[in-house]
mmCIF file of C-alpha atoms in Angstrom:
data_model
loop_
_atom_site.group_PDB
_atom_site.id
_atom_site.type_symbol
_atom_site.label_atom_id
_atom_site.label_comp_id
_atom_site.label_asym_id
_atom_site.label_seq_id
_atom_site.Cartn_x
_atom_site.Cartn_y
_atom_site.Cartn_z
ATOM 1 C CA UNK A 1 6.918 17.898 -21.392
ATOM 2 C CA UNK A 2 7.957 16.713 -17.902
ATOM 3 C CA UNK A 3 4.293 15.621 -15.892
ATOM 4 C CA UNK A 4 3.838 15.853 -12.613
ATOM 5 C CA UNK A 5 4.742 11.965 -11.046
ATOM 6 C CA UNK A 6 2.728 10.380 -8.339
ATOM 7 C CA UNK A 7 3.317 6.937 -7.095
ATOM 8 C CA UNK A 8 0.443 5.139 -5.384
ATOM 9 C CA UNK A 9 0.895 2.195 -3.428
ATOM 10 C CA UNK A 10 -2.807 0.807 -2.945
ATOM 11 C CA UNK A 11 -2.054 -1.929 0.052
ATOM 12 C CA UNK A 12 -4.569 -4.014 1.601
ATOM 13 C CA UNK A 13 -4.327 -1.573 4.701
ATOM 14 C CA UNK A 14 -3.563 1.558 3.513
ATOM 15 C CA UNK A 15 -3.373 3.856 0.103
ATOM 16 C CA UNK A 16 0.166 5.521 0.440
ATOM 17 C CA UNK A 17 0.441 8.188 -2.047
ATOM 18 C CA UNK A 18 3.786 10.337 -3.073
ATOM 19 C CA UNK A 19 2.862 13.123 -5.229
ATOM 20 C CA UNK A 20 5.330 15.520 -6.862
ATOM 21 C CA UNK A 21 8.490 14.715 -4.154
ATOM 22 C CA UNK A 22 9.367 12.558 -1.973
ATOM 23 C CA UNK A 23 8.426 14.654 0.942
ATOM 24 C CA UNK A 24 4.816 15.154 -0.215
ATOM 25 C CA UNK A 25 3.098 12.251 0.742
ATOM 26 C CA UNK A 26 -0.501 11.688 2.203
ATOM 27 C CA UNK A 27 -2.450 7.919 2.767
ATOM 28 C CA UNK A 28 -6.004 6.465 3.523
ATOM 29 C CA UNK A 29 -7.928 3.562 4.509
ATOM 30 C CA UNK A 30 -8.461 1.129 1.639
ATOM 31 C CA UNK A 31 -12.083 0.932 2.303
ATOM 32 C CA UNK A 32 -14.734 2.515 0.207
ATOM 33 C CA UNK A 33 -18.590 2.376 0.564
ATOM 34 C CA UNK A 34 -21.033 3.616 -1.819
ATOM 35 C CA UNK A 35 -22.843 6.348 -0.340
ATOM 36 C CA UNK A 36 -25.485 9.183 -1.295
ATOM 37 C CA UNK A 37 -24.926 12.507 -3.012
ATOM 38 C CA UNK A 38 -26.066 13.877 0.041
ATOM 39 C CA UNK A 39 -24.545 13.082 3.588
ATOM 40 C CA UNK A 40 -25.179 13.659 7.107
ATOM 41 C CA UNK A 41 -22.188 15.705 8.543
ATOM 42 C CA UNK A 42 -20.573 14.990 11.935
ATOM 43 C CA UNK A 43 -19.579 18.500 13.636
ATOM 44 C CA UNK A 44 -16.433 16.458 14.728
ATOM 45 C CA UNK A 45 -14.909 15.658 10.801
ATOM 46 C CA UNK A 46 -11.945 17.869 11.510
ATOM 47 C CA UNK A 47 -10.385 20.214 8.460
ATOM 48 C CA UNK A 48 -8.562 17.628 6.820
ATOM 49 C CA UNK A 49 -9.664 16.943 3.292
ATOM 50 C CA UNK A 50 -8.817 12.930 3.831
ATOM 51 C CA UNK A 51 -10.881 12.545 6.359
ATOM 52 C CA UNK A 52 -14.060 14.059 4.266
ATOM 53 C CA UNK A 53 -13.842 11.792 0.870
ATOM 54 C CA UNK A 54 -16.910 11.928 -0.623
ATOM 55 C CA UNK A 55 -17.194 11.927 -4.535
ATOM 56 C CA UNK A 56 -18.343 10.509 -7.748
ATOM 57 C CA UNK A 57 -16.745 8.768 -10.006
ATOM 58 C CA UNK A 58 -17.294 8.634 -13.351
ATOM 59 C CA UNK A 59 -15.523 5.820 -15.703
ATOM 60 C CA UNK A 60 -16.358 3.582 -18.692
ATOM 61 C CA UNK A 61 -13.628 1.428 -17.060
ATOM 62 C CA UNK A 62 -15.796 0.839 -14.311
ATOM 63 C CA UNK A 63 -18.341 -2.030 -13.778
ATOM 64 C CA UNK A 64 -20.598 0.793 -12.362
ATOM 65 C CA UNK A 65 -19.614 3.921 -14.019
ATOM 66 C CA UNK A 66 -20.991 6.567 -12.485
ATOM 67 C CA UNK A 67 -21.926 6.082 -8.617
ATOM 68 C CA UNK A 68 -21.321 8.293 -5.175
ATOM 69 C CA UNK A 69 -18.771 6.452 -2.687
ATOM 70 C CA UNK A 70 -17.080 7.570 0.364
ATOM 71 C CA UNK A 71 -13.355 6.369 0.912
ATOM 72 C CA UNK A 72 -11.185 6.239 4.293
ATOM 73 C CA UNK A 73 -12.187 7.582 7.275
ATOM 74 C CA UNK A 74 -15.732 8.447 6.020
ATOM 75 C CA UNK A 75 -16.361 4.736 5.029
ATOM 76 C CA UNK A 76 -15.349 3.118 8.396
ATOM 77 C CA UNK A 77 -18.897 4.674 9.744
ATOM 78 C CA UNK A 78 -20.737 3.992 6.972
ATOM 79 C CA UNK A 79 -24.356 2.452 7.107
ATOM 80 C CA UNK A 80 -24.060 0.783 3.721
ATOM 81 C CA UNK A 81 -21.615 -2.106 2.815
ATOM 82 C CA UNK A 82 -18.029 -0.927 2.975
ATOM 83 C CA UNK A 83 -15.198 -3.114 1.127
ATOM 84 C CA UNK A 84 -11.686 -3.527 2.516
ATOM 85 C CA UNK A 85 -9.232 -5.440 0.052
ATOM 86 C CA UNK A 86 -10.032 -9.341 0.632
ATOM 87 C CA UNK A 87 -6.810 -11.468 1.149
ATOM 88 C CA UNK A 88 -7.660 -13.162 -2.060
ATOM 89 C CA UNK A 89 -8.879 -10.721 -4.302
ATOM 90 C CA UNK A 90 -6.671 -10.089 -7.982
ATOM 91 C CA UNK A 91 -5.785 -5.877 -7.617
ATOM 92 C CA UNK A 92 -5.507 -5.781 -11.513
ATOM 93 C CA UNK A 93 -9.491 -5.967 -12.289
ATOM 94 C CA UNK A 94 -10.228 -4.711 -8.763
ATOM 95 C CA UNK A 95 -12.303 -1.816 -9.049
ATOM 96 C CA UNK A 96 -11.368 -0.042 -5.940
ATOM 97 C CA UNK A 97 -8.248 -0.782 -6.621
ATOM 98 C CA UNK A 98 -8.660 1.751 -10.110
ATOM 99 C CA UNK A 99 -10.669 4.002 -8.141
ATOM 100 C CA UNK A 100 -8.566 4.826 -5.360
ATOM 101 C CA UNK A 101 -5.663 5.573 -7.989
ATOM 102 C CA UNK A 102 -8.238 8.152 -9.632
ATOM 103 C CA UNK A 103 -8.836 9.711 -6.369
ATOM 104 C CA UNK A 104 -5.159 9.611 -5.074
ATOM 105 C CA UNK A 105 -4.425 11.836 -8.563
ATOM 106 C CA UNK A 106 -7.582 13.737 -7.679
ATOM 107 C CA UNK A 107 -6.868 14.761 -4.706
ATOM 108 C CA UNK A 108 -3.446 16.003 -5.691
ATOM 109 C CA UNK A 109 -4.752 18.105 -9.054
ATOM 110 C CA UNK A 110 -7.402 19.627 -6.204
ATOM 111 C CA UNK A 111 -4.984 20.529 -4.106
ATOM 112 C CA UNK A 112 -2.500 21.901 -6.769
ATOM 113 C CA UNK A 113 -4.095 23.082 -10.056
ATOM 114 C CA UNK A 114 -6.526 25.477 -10.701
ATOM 115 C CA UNK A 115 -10.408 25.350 -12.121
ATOM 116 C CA UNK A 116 -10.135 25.725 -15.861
ATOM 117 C CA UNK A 117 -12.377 27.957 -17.850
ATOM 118 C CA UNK A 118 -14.649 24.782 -18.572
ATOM 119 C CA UNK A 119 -15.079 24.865 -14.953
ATOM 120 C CA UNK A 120 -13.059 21.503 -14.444
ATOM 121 C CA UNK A 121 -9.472 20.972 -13.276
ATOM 122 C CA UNK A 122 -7.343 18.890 -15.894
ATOM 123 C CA UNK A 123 -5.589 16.522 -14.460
ATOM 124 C CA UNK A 124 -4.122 14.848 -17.973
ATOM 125 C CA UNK A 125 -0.754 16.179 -17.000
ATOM 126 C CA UNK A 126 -0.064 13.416 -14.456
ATOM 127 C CA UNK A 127 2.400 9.947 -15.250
ATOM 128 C CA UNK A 128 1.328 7.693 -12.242
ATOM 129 C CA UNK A 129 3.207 4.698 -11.270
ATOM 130 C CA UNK A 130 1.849 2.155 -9.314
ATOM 131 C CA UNK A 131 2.878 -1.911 -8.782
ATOM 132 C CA UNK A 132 1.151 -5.200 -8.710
ATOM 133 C CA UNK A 133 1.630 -8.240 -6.741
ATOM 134 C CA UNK A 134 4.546 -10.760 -8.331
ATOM 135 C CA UNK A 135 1.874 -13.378 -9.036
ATOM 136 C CA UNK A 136 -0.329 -10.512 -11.165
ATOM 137 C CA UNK A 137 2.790 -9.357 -13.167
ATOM 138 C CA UNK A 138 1.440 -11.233 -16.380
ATOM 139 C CA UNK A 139 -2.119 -9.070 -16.379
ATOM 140 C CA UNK A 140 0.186 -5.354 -15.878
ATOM 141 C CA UNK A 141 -0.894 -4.491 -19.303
ATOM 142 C CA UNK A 142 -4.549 -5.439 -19.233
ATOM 143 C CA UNK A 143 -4.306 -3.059 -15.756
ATOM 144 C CA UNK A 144 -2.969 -0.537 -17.866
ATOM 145 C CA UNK A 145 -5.043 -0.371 -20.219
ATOM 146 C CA UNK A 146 -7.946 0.324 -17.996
ATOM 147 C CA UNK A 147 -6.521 3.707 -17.389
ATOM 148 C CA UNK A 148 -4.801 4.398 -20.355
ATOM 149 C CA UNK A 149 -7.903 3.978 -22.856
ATOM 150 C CA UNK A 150 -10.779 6.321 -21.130
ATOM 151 C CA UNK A 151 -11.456 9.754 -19.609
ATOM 152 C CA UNK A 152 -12.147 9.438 -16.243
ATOM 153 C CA UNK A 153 -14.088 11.987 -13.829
ATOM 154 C CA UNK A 154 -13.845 12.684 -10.187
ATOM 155 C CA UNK A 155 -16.433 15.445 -8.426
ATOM 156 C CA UNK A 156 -15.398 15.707 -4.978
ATOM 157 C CA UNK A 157 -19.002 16.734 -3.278
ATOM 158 C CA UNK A 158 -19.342 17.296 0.444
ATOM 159 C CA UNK A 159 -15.476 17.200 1.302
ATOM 160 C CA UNK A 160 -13.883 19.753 3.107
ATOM 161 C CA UNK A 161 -11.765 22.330 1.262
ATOM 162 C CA UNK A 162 -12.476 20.386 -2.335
ATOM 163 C CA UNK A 163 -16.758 20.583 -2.079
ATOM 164 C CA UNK A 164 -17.666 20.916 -5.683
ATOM 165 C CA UNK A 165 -14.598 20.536 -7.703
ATOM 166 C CA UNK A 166 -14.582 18.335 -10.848
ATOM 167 C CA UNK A 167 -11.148 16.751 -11.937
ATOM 168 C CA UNK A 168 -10.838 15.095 -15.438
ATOM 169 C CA UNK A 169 -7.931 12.301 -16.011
ATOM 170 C CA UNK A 170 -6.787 11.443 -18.974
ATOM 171 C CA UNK A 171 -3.474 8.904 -18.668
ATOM 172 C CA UNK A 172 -0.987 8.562 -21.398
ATOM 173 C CA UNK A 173 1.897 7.806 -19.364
ATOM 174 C CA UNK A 174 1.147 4.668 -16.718
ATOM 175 C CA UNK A 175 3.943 2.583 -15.334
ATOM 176 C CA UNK A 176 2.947 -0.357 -13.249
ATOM 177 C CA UNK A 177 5.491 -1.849 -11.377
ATOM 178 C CA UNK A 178 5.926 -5.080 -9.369
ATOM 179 C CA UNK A 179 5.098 -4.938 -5.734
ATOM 180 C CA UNK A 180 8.225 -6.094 -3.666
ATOM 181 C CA UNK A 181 11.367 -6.220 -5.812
ATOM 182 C CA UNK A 182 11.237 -2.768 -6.674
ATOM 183 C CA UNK A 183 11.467 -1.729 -3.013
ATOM 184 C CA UNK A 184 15.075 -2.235 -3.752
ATOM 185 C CA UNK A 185 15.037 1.086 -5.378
ATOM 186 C CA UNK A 186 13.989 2.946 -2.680
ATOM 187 C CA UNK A 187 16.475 1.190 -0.358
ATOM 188 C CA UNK A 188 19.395 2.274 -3.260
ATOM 189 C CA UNK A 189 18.554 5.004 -4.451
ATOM 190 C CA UNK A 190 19.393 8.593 -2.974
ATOM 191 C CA UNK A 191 16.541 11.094 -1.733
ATOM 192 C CA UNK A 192 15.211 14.011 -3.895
ATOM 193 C CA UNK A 193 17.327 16.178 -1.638
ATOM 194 C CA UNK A 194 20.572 13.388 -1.918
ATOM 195 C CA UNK A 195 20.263 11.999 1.438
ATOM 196 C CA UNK A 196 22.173 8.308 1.495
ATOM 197 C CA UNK A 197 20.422 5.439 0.577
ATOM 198 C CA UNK A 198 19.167 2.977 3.254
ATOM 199 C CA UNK A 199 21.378 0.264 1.364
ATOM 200 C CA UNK A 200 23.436 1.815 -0.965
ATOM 201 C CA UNK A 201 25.559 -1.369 -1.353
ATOM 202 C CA UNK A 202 22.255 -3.310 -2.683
ATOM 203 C CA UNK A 203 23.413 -3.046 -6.491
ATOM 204 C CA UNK A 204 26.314 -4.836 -5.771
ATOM 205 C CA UNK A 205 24.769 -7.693 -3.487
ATOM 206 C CA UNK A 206 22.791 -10.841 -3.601
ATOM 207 C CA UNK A 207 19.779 -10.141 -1.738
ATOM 208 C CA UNK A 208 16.422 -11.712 -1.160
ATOM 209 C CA UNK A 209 14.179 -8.989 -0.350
ATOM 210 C CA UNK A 210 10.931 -9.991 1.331
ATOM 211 C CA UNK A 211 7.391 -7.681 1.350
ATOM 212 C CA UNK A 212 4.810 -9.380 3.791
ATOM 213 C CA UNK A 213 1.596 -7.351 2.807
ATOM 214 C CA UNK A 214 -1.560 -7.415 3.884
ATOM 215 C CA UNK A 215 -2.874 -9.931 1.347
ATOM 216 C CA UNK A 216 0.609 -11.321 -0.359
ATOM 217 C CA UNK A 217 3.865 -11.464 0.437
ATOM 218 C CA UNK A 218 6.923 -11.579 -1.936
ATOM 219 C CA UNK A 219 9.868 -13.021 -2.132
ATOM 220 C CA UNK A 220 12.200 -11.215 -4.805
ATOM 221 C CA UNK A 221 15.855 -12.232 -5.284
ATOM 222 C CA UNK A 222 18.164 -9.455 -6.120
ATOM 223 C CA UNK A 223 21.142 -9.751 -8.150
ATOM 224 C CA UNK A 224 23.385 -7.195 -8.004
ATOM 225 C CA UNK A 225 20.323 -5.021 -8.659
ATOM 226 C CA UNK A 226 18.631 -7.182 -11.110
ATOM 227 C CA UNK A 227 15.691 -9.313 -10.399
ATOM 228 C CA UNK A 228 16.142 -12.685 -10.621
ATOM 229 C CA UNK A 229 12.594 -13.431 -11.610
ATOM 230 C CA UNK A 230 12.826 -17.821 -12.336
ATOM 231 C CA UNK A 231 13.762 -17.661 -8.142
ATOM 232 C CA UNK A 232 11.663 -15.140 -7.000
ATOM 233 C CA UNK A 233 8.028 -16.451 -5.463
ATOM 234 C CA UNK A 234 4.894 -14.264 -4.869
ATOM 235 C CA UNK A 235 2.394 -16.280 -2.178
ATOM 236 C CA UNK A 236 -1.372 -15.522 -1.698
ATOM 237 C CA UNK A 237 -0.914 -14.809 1.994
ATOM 238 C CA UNK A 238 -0.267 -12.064 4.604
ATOM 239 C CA UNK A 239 -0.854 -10.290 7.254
ATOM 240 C CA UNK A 240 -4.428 -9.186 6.393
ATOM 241 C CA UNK A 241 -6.088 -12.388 7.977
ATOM 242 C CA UNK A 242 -3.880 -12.051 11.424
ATOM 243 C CA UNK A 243 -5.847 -8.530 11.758
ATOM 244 C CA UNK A 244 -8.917 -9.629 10.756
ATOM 245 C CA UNK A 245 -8.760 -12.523 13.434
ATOM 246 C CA UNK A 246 -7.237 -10.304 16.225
ATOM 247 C CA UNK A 247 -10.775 -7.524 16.091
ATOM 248 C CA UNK A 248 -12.289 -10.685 16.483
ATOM 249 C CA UNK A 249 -10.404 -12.480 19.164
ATOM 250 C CA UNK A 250 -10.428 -8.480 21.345
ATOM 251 C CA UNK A 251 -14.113 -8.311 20.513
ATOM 252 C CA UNK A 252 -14.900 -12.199 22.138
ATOM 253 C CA UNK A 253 -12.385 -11.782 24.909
ATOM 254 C CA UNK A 254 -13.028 -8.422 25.781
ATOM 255 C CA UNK A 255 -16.288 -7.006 24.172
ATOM 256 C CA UNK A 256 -13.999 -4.010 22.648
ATOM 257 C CA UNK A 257 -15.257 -3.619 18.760
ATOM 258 C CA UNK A 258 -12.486 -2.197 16.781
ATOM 259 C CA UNK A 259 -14.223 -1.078 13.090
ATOM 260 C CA UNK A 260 -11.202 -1.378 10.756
ATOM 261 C CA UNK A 261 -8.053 -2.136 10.219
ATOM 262 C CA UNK A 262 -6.776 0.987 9.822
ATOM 263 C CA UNK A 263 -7.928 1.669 13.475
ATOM 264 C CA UNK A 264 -6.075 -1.422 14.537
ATOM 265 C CA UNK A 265 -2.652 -0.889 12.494
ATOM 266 C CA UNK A 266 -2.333 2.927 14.217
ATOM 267 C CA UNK A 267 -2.305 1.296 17.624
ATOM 268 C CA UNK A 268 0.071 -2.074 16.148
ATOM 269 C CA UNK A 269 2.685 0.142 14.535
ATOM 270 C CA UNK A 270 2.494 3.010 16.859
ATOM 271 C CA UNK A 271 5.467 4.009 18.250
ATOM 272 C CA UNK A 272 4.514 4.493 21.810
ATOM 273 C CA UNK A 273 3.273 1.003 22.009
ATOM 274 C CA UNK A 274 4.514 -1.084 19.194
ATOM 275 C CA UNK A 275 2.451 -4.573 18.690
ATOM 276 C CA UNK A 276 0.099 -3.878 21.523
ATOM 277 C CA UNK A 277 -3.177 -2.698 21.143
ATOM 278 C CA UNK A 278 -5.088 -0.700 24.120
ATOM 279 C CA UNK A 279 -7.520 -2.452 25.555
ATOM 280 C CA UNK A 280 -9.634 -0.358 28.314
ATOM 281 C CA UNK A 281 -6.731 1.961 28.986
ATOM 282 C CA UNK A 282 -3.869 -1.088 29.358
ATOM 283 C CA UNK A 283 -1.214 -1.855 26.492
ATOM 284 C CA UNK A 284 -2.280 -5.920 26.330
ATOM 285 C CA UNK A 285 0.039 -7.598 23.423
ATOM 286 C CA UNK A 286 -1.032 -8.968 20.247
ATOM 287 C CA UNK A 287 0.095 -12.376 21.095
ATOM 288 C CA UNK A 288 -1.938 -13.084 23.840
ATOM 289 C CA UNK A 289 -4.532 -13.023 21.261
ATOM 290 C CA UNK A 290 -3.303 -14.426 18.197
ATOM 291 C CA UNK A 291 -0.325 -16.455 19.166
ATOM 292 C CA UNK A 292 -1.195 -19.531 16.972
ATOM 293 C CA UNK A 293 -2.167 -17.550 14.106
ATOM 294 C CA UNK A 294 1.181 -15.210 13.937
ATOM 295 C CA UNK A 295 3.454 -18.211 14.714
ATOM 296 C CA UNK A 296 2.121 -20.216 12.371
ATOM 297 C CA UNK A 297 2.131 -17.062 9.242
ATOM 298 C CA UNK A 298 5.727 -16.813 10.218
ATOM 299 C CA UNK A 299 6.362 -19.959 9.927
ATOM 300 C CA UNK A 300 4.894 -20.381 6.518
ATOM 301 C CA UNK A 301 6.885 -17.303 5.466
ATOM 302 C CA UNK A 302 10.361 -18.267 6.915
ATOM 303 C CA UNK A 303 10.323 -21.871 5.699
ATOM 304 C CA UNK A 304 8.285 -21.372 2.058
ATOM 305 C CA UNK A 305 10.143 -18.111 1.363
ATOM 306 C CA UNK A 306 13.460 -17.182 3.069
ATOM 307 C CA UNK A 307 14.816 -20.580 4.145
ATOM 308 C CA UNK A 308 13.637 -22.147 0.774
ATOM 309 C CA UNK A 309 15.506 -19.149 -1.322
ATOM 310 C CA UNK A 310 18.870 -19.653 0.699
ATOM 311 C CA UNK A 311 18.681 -23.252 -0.034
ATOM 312 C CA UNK A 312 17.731 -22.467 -4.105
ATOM 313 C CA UNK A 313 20.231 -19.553 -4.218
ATOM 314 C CA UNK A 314 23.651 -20.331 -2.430
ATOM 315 C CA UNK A 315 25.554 -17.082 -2.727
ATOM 316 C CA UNK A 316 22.908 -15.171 -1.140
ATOM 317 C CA UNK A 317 24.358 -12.673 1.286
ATOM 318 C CA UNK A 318 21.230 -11.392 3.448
ATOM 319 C CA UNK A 319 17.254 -11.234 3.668
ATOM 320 C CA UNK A 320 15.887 -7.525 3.898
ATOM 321 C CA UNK A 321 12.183 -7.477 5.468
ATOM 322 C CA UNK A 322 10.087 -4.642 4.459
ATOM 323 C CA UNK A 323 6.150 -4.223 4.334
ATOM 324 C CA UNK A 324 3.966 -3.241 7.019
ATOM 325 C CA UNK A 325 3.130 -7.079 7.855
ATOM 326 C CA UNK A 326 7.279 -7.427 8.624
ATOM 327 C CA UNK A 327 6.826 -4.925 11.951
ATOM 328 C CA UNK A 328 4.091 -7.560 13.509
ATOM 329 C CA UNK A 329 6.069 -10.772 12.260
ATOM 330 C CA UNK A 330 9.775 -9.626 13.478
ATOM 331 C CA UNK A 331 9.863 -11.662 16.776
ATOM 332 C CA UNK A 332 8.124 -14.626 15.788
ATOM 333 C CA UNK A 333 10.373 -14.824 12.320
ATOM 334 C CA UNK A 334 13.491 -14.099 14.526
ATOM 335 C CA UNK A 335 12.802 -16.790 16.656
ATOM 336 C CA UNK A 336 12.534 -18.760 14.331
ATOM 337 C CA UNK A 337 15.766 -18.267 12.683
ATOM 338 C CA UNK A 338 17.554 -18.679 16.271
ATOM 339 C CA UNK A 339 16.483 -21.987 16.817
ATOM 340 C CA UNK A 340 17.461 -22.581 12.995
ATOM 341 C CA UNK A 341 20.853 -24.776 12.971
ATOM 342 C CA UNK A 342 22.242 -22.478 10.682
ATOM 343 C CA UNK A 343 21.026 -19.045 11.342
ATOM 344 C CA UNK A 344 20.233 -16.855 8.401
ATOM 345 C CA UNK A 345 20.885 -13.455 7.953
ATOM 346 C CA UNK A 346 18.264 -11.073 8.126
ATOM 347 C CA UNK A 347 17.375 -7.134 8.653
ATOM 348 C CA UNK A 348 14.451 -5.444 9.557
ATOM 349 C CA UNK A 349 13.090 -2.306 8.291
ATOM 350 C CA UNK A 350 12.067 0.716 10.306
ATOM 351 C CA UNK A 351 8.504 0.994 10.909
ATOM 352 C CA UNK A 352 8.034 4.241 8.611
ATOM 353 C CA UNK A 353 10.490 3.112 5.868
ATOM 354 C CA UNK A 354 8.766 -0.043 5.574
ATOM 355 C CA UNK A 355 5.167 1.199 5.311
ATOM 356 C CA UNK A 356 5.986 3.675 2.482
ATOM 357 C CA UNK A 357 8.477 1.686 0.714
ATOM 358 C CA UNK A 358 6.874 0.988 -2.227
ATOM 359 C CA UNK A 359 4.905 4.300 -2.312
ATOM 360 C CA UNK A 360 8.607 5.750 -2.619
ATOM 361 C CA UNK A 361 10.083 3.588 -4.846
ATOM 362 C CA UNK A 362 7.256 3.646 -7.560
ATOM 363 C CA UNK A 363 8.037 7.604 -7.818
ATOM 364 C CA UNK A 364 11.129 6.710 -7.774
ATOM 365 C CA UNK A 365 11.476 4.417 -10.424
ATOM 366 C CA UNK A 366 9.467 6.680 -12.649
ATOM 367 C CA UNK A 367 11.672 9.901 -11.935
ATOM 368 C CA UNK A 368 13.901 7.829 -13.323
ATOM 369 C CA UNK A 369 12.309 6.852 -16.699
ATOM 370 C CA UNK A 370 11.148 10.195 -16.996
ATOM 371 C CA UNK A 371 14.469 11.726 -16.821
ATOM 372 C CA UNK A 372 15.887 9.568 -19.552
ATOM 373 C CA UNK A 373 12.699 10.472 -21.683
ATOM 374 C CA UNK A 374 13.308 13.988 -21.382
ATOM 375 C CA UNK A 375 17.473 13.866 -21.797
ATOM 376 C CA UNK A 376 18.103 14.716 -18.475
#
């Protein structure tokens, strides 16, 4: 039987979820706080079911199996101790990690399926695919198999449109991909509606294909399509500590608190105002703040990465920049390359094609398998 496929890109930012079609897509602050089963609510949360997450989760896969959190939004202003995704934290035996992909399916089956007679929605009729950093591709299966082996439960409580509903996963069909070289499929491979591919020459090229995340960035050389995985490097750095340095550097120079990231990337990748942030009604740039840190993170990326994989890989024919941490990098890494003797060649996603890049090519890569399962 054909299940319903959701790919969920859980980034140090942002969850970016694509459930059911390319076109049906929805994300959320990675940042969750544990919270009581009963909440104060603002009159100012808005209609929007994202903006409301407040659940339980129940899971023997789960260091704490069955406790209240609030996710997204709803967690920025919490009074407890909320968690974003530390630069050096594994994803694999993350636990918010696991429980944002239970509520990213959770939120879909509530929005899609009905209550069953038990008086739960069933939500065993999912495959997800999701992706790990390069340098966690040897612990995919010990990731899978905490949400292959148990029954987990979600009970949305005092969320808007989804206040009481229970949603039971059970996972038989989990693909876990690898963060950064499977971009390439999104950037080959046609639409659900057959629009052209960003790059539909990329199965024929040599291309090193570089993801700056929020708390890795990977370097994946592409062969003609095919990874070449004894050249490809994954690094324990990104753009995560530039934004955690920059609310600090507007909060000393200015005495403006900014709460998250998320509240810091809208402004950053906005397109009315792209790498500024508004301080006190003016656009000020990012780099009078954080000059030395950005230089110096594109630095590390240009010479450890790209300029070390053209000198490894001769018959490489361009460098493809995708990831969210690419938009706030692009003039410092371009400089770079212009005072390089030998300039390399290099592209530059588009703001919303590099944000949901891998979001869209884990669904992607899983219509496909699931096509071939089914004889399509």
């Amino acid at each position: 039987m054909e299940k319903r496929i959701i790919g969920v890109d859980n980034g140090n930012n942002f969850v970016k979820v694509v459930a059911g079609g390319l076109k049906n897509r929805y994300s959320f602050s990675n940042i969750i706080a544990a919270a009581a089963e009963h909440r104060i609510i603002a009159g100012d949360e808005g209609s929007d079911p994202l903006d409301t997450l407040h659940y339980r989760v129940c899971s023997p896969a789960l260091g704490e199996g069955n406790r209240v959190y609030v996710s997204g939004n709803l967690a920025t202003g919490s009074v407890h101790l909320k968690n974003e995704i530390g630069v050096q934290r594994k994803k694999y035996n993350n636990d918010q990690i696991l429980i944002h992909a239970l509520l990213s399916i959770a939120i879909d089956a509530a929005e899609t399926l009905e209550v069953n007679e038990h008086g739960y929605i069933d939500a065993s009729g999912y495959m997800l695919a999701t992706g790990l950093p390069l340098n966690e591709v040897d612990k995919k299966s010990e990731f899978r198999k905490r949400l292959t082996d148990h029954v987990h439960e979600i009970q949305f409580l005092q969320v808007n449109k989804y206040a009481g509903k229970r949603v039971k996963i059970r996972l038989d069909d989990v693909a876990i991909y690898t963060e950064g070289p499977t971009g390439a499929m999104d950037l080959s491979e046609p639409d659900d509606d057959n629009v052209n591919a960003l790059y539909p020459n990329m199965q024929k090229q040599h291309v090193l294909l570089v993801d700056i995340g929020g708390g890795t960035t990977e370097g994946a050389i592409l062969k003609k399509g095919r990874v070449d995985s004894l050249n490809s490097v994954g690094k324990s750095f990104g753009a995560s500590v530039i934004m955690d340095r920059l609310i600090e550097e507007i909060f000393k120079r200015d005495e403006v608190q900014i709460q998250t990231r998320q509240q810091l990337i809208n402004e950053i990748y906005g397109k009315e105002h792209p790498n500024k942030v508004m301080i006190r009604g003016v656009a000020t740039p990012v780099m009078e703040y954080v000059k030395d840190e950005m230089e110096g993170l594109a630095s590390r990326i240009y010479y450890e990465i790209v300029d070390a994989s053209w000198k490894k890989v001769t018959d490489l024919q361009t460098t493809i920049f995708i990831g969210g941490g690419s938009i706030l990098l692009k003039e410092c890494l371009e400089k770079i390359n212009q005072s390089n003797p030998h300039p390399l060649g290099m592209e530059f996603l588009k703001g919303e094609d590099s944000i949901w890049i891998n979001a869209r090519s884990y669904y992607k890569c899983a219509r496909i398998k699931q096509s071939k399962s089914v004889g399509v």
